[in-house]
CSV table of C-alpha atoms in Angstrom, one decimal:
chain,number,residue,atom,x,y,z
T,18,UNK,CA,55.4,59.3,-155.0
T,19,UNK,CA,57.2,62.6,-154.8
T,20,UNK,CA,53.9,64.3,-154.7
T,21,UNK,CA,52.8,62.1,-151.3
T,22,UNK,CA,56.4,62.9,-149.9
T,23,UNK,CA,55.8,66.5,-150.3
T,24,UNK,CA,51.9,66.2,-148.2
T,25,UNK,CA,53.1,64.3,-145.9
T,26,UNK,CA,56.7,67.4,-145.4
T,27,UNK,CA,53.5,70.0,-145.2
T,28,UNK,CA,51.7,67.9,-143.3
T,29,UNK,CA,54.3,67.8,-140.6
T,30,UNK,CA,55.6,71.8,-141.2
T,31,UNK,CA,51.9,73.3,-140.9
T,32,UNK,CA,49.9,71.3,-138.0
T,33,UNK,CA,46.5,71.9,-138.7
T,34,UNK,CA,45.5,72.3,-135.3
T,35,UNK,CA,46.9,74.9,-135.0
T,36,UNK,CA,43.9,76.6,-136.8
T,37,UNK,CA,41.6,76.1,-133.5
T,38,UNK,CA,44.5,78.5,-131.6
T,39,UNK,CA,41.8,81.4,-131.1
T,40,UNK,CA,39.3,78.8,-129.2
T,41,UNK,CA,42.4,77.6,-126.4
T,42,UNK,CA,43.4,80.5,-125.7
T,43,UNK,CA,39.3,81.5,-124.9
T,44,UNK,CA,39.2,78.8,-123.3
T,45,UNK,CA,41.7,79.6,-121.2
T,46,UNK,CA,40.6,82.9,-120.5
T,47,UNK,CA,37.3,82.0,-118.7
T,48,UNK,CA,39.6,79.1,-116.5
T,49,UNK,CA,41.5,81.7,-115.5
T,50,UNK,CA,38.0,83.5,-114.5
T,51,UNK,CA,36.7,80.9,-112.6
T,52,UNK,CA,37.3,79.8,-109.1
T,53,UNK,CA,38.3,76.3,-108.5
T,54,UNK,CA,35.4,75.9,-105.1
T,55,UNK,CA,37.4,72.7,-103.9
T,56,UNK,CA,40.6,74.1,-103.0
T,57,UNK,CA,39.1,78.1,-102.8
T,58,UNK,CA,41.8,80.9,-103.3
T,59,UNK,CA,42.6,79.5,-106.6
T,60,UNK,CA,41.7,79.4,-109.9
T,61,UNK,CA,40.1,76.4,-112.1
T,62,UNK,CA,43.3,76.9,-114.6
T,63,UNK,CA,45.8,76.5,-111.9
T,64,UNK,CA,44.0,73.8,-110.1
T,65,UNK,CA,44.9,70.0,-110.4
T,66,UNK,CA,41.1,68.9,-108.4
T,67,UNK,CA,39.3,66.7,-109.6
T,68,UNK,CA,36.7,68.8,-110.0
T,69,UNK,CA,39.0,71.8,-111.5
T,70,UNK,CA,40.0,69.1,-114.2
T,71,UNK,CA,36.3,68.0,-115.1
T,72,UNK,CA,35.1,71.7,-115.2
T,73,UNK,CA,37.6,72.3,-117.8
T,74,UNK,CA,36.6,70.0,-119.6
T,75,UNK,CA,33.5,71.1,-119.7
T,76,UNK,CA,33.9,74.6,-120.3
T,77,UNK,CA,36.2,73.3,-123.7
T,78,UNK,CA,33.2,70.8,-124.8
T,79,UNK,CA,30.8,73.8,-124.2
T,80,UNK,CA,33.1,75.8,-126.6
T,81,UNK,CA,33.8,73.2,-129.3
T,82,UNK,CA,29.2,73.0,-128.8
T,83,UNK,CA,29.7,76.7,-130.6
T,84,UNK,CA,28.7,78.9,-126.7
T,85,UNK,CA,29.7,82.0,-126.2
T,86,UNK,CA,31.5,83.3,-123.6
T,87,UNK,CA,28.3,84.9,-121.6
T,88,UNK,CA,26.4,81.9,-122.3
T,89,UNK,CA,29.7,79.5,-120.6
T,90,UNK,CA,29.4,81.7,-117.2
T,91,UNK,CA,25.8,82.0,-117.2
T,92,UNK,CA,25.6,78.4,-117.2
T,93,UNK,CA,28.2,78.0,-114.5
T,94,UNK,CA,26.6,80.3,-112.0
T,95,UNK,CA,22.9,78.3,-112.5
T,96,UNK,CA,25.4,75.2,-110.9
T,97,UNK,CA,27.3,77.1,-108.8
T,98,UNK,CA,26.3,80.7,-108.7
T,99,UNK,CA,28.2,83.7,-108.4
T,100,UNK,CA,30.7,83.1,-106.1
T,101,UNK,CA,32.7,80.9,-108.8
T,102,UNK,CA,33.7,84.1,-110.9
T,103,UNK,CA,36.0,85.8,-110.2
T,104,UNK,CA,34.8,89.1,-112.2
T,105,UNK,CA,31.5,89.7,-110.3
T,106,UNK,CA,29.0,90.7,-112.7
T,107,UNK,CA,27.4,94.3,-112.9
T,108,UNK,CA,23.5,93.6,-111.0
T,109,UNK,CA,21.7,94.7,-108.6
T,110,UNK,CA,23.9,92.7,-105.5
T,111,UNK,CA,26.8,94.2,-106.8
T,112,UNK,CA,26.3,98.3,-107.5
T,113,UNK,CA,28.1,99.1,-104.0
T,114,UNK,CA,30.7,96.4,-104.9
T,115,UNK,CA,31.4,98.4,-108.3
T,116,UNK,CA,30.1,101.9,-106.9
T,117,UNK,CA,31.6,102.6,-103.7
T,118,UNK,CA,35.1,102.9,-105.5
T,119,UNK,CA,33.5,105.7,-107.6
T,120,UNK,CA,31.8,106.9,-104.5
T,121,UNK,CA,35.1,107.4,-102.7
T,122,UNK,CA,36.3,108.9,-105.1
T,123,UNK,CA,33.8,111.4,-105.8
T,124,UNK,CA,34.1,112.4,-101.7
T,125,UNK,CA,37.4,113.3,-101.6
T,126,UNK,CA,37.8,115.2,-104.9
T,127,UNK,CA,35.0,117.1,-103.5
T,128,UNK,CA,36.7,117.6,-99.9
T,129,UNK,CA,40.0,118.5,-102.0
T,130,UNK,CA,38.2,120.8,-103.7
T,131,UNK,CA,36.6,122.7,-100.9
T,132,UNK,CA,39.5,123.2,-99.2
T,133,UNK,CA,41.6,124.0,-102.3
T,134,UNK,CA,38.2,126.9,-102.9
T,135,UNK,CA,38.8,127.7,-99.2
T,136,UNK,CA,43.0,128.9,-99.2
T,137,UNK,CA,42.3,130.6,-102.4
H,19,UNK,CA,32.8,121.7,-81.5
H,20,UNK,CA,33.8,120.9,-85.6
H,21,UNK,CA,37.0,119.0,-84.2
H,22,UNK,CA,34.1,117.4,-81.5
H,23,UNK,CA,31.7,116.1,-84.6
H,24,UNK,CA,34.5,114.7,-86.4
H,25,UNK,CA,35.9,113.1,-83.3
H,26,UNK,CA,33.0,111.2,-83.1
H,27,UNK,CA,32.3,110.3,-86.7
H,28,UNK,CA,35.5,109.0,-86.4
H,29,UNK,CA,35.3,107.2,-83.3
H,30,UNK,CA,32.0,105.8,-84.4
H,31,UNK,CA,34.0,104.8,-87.9
H,32,UNK,CA,36.4,102.8,-86.3
H,33,UNK,CA,33.7,101.1,-83.7
H,34,UNK,CA,31.5,100.0,-86.7
H,35,UNK,CA,34.7,98.6,-89.1
H,36,UNK,CA,35.8,97.0,-85.2
H,37,UNK,CA,32.8,95.4,-85.1
H,38,UNK,CA,32.0,93.9,-89.1
H,39,UNK,CA,35.6,92.3,-88.8
H,40,UNK,CA,34.7,91.0,-85.4
H,41,UNK,CA,31.5,89.3,-86.6
H,42,UNK,CA,33.2,87.9,-89.4
H,43,UNK,CA,36.3,86.5,-87.5
H,44,UNK,CA,32.9,83.7,-86.5
H,45,UNK,CA,32.3,82.7,-89.9
H,46,UNK,CA,33.4,80.4,-91.8
H,47,UNK,CA,35.2,81.0,-94.7
H,48,UNK,CA,34.2,78.8,-97.3
H,49,UNK,CA,32.1,79.0,-99.8
H,50,UNK,CA,28.7,76.6,-100.3
H,51,UNK,CA,26.1,77.8,-102.6
H,52,UNK,CA,22.9,77.1,-101.2
H,53,UNK,CA,20.8,77.6,-104.4
H,54,UNK,CA,20.7,74.5,-105.5
H,55,UNK,CA,17.4,73.5,-104.3
H,56,UNK,CA,14.3,73.4,-105.9
H,57,UNK,CA,15.9,73.1,-109.2
H,58,UNK,CA,14.9,71.0,-112.0
H,59,UNK,CA,17.8,67.9,-112.8
H,60,UNK,CA,19.7,68.9,-116.2
H,61,UNK,CA,18.7,66.4,-118.5
H,62,UNK,CA,22.2,64.3,-119.2
H,63,UNK,CA,22.7,61.0,-120.6
H,64,UNK,CA,25.2,58.4,-119.2
H,65,UNK,CA,26.0,54.8,-120.0
H,66,UNK,CA,25.0,52.3,-117.4
H,67,UNK,CA,27.4,50.3,-115.3
H,68,UNK,CA,26.5,46.7,-116.0
H,69,UNK,CA,25.3,46.7,-118.8
H,70,UNK,CA,27.0,49.0,-120.6
H,71,UNK,CA,24.1,50.5,-122.2
H,72,UNK,CA,23.3,54.3,-122.8
H,73,UNK,CA,20.9,55.6,-120.9
H,74,UNK,CA,18.5,59.3,-120.7
H,75,UNK,CA,18.2,61.1,-117.8
H,76,UNK,CA,14.5,61.3,-118.6
H,77,UNK,CA,14.1,57.5,-118.4
H,78,UNK,CA,15.3,57.1,-115.0
H,79,UNK,CA,13.4,60.2,-113.0
H,80,UNK,CA,10.0,59.5,-115.0
H,81,UNK,CA,8.3,57.9,-111.6
H,82,UNK,CA,5.8,60.0,-109.2
H,83,UNK,CA,8.6,58.5,-106.4
H,84,UNK,CA,11.8,60.4,-104.7
H,85,UNK,CA,15.1,59.7,-106.1
H,86,UNK,CA,18.7,59.5,-104.2
H,87,UNK,CA,21.3,60.1,-106.6
H,88,UNK,CA,24.3,59.2,-104.6
H,89,UNK,CA,27.7,60.3,-106.4
H,90,UNK,CA,30.6,57.4,-105.9
H,91,UNK,CA,33.8,56.2,-106.1
H,92,UNK,CA,35.8,53.1,-105.1
H,93,UNK,CA,38.9,55.3,-104.1
H,94,UNK,CA,36.9,58.2,-102.2
H,95,UNK,CA,37.1,57.1,-98.5
H,96,UNK,CA,33.8,58.8,-97.5
H,97,UNK,CA,31.9,56.9,-99.5
H,98,UNK,CA,32.9,53.4,-97.4
H,99,UNK,CA,31.6,55.0,-94.7
H,100,UNK,CA,28.2,56.5,-96.1
H,101,UNK,CA,27.8,53.0,-97.5
H,102,UNK,CA,26.5,51.2,-95.3
H,103,UNK,CA,23.7,53.6,-95.2
H,104,UNK,CA,22.4,53.8,-98.3
H,105,UNK,CA,22.4,50.4,-98.0
H,106,UNK,CA,19.7,50.9,-95.0
H,107,UNK,CA,18.0,52.7,-97.0
H,108,UNK,CA,17.6,50.2,-100.1
H,109,UNK,CA,14.0,48.1,-99.8
H,110,UNK,CA,11.9,51.5,-99.2
H,111,UNK,CA,9.2,51.4,-102.0
H,112,UNK,CA,8.8,55.2,-102.4
H,113,UNK,CA,12.8,55.6,-102.7
H,114,UNK,CA,15.0,54.3,-105.7
H,115,UNK,CA,18.5,54.7,-105.4
H,116,UNK,CA,20.6,55.6,-108.4
H,117,UNK,CA,24.6,55.8,-108.3
H,118,UNK,CA,26.4,58.0,-110.4
H,119,UNK,CA,29.9,56.3,-110.6
H,120,UNK,CA,32.7,59.1,-110.4
H,121,UNK,CA,36.4,59.2,-112.5
H,122,UNK,CA,36.5,55.8,-111.8
H,123,UNK,CA,38.5,52.5,-112.8
H,124,UNK,CA,36.0,49.6,-113.9
H,125,UNK,CA,37.7,46.9,-111.7
H,126,UNK,CA,37.3,48.7,-108.8
H,127,UNK,CA,34.5,49.6,-109.1
H,128,UNK,CA,32.4,46.2,-109.3
H,129,UNK,CA,34.9,45.1,-106.2
H,130,UNK,CA,33.4,48.0,-104.3
H,131,UNK,CA,30.3,46.7,-105.1
H,132,UNK,CA,30.9,43.5,-104.6
H,133,UNK,CA,32.2,43.8,-101.2
H,134,UNK,CA,30.0,46.4,-99.7
H,135,UNK,CA,26.7,45.7,-101.2
H,136,UNK,CA,25.2,46.9,-104.2
H,137,UNK,CA,21.9,49.6,-102.9
H,138,UNK,CA,21.6,50.8,-106.5
H,139,UNK,CA,18.6,49.6,-109.1
H,140,UNK,CA,21.6,52.0,-111.7
H,141,UNK,CA,24.4,53.1,-111.6
H,142,UNK,CA,25.2,55.2,-114.4
H,143,UNK,CA,29.1,56.3,-115.3
H,144,UNK,CA,30.6,59.2,-115.7
H,145,UNK,CA,34.0,59.0,-116.6
H,146,UNK,CA,35.8,62.5,-116.6
H,147,UNK,CA,33.3,64.1,-114.0
H,148,UNK,CA,31.7,65.9,-116.3
H,149,UNK,CA,27.8,65.0,-115.5
H,150,UNK,CA,28.4,65.5,-112.1
H,151,UNK,CA,29.5,69.1,-113.6
H,152,UNK,CA,25.9,69.3,-115.3
H,153,UNK,CA,24.5,68.7,-111.6
H,154,UNK,CA,26.1,70.8,-110.0
H,155,UNK,CA,28.7,68.8,-107.7
H,156,UNK,CA,31.9,69.2,-106.3
H,157,UNK,CA,32.8,65.6,-106.3
H,158,UNK,CA,32.6,62.4,-104.3
H,159,UNK,CA,30.6,62.0,-102.0
H,160,UNK,CA,27.6,64.0,-102.7
H,161,UNK,CA,23.6,63.2,-102.4
H,162,UNK,CA,21.3,64.3,-104.2
H,163,UNK,CA,17.4,64.2,-103.0
H,164,UNK,CA,15.2,64.2,-106.5
H,165,UNK,CA,11.3,64.6,-106.3
H,166,UNK,CA,9.2,65.2,-109.7
H,167,UNK,CA,12.3,65.7,-111.6
H,168,UNK,CA,12.5,68.9,-108.2
H,169,UNK,CA,16.5,69.1,-106.7
H,170,UNK,CA,14.7,68.9,-103.1
H,171,UNK,CA,17.5,68.6,-101.1
H,172,UNK,CA,21.3,68.1,-101.8
H,173,UNK,CA,24.0,66.5,-99.3
H,174,UNK,CA,28.2,67.7,-100.0
H,175,UNK,CA,29.9,65.2,-98.4
H,176,UNK,CA,29.2,61.9,-96.1
H,177,UNK,CA,25.9,61.0,-95.1
H,178,UNK,CA,25.5,60.3,-91.5
H,179,UNK,CA,23.0,58.8,-89.7
H,180,UNK,CA,20.8,61.8,-89.0
H,181,UNK,CA,20.6,63.2,-92.2
H,182,UNK,CA,20.2,59.3,-93.2
H,183,UNK,CA,16.8,60.0,-90.8
H,184,UNK,CA,15.7,63.5,-92.7
H,185,UNK,CA,15.8,61.7,-95.5
H,186,UNK,CA,13.6,58.5,-94.5
H,187,UNK,CA,11.9,61.9,-92.8
H,188,UNK,CA,11.2,63.3,-96.3
H,189,UNK,CA,10.0,60.2,-98.2
H,190,UNK,CA,7.7,59.0,-95.3
């Protein structure tokens, strides 16, 4: 009986479902990066629309099925298009998006550099 | 000379920016993906509404005819409006209408079918909305026209009489 009590107490002190804490972290990370398509402007994480609730569940199921973060994004892009991601992927459609700030920075740097040389 | 070039460039730059923003004024900022058509429908299994039997999607969309997959719910008001139109499509040999009951209560769904009629040959259940996501749907009502396992046309929102004519012209 004492042993049973002890086991019960241990069970209460250490809730074993916390072993899955990193899975919840991954789920939150993914759904924070997803745009809710019903209430546009909110992430799936923030939204409580029917669509967002289902999508949270789908992401959770996919994680349980052992899919990686990238595989889940690919699955959702195939269904809803690239727009569902807040963090756009690097491909031929987004080259300008990713490179433009860098180009502008380089261009500005070149102007400053030229001015400095002229002053000298 | 140099100043003149710079002024011209600046003026053109502002005209360019103005034109882009002006054009953007009329664009809708509600995003609708168009890339979901001509896609193979995903495989899924769902319980049927009346028999409560697990049905595989492969066993539904396997014949050489058109399928109209309609996502509906009894709590969805636009579904009630489009229901008579879907009823009017019933009885066409070339078309089979499949219902997907979305996040609904069984009792209310049955009442809806009793009150407004049942155009569906099979009704599948989607209690948690995950099947709709697998299909790439947003919510209710949404309708897919399927032929040979391909989504030919996707209608987001309720159907109207023009869209019904469009569907009829597809299956002619």
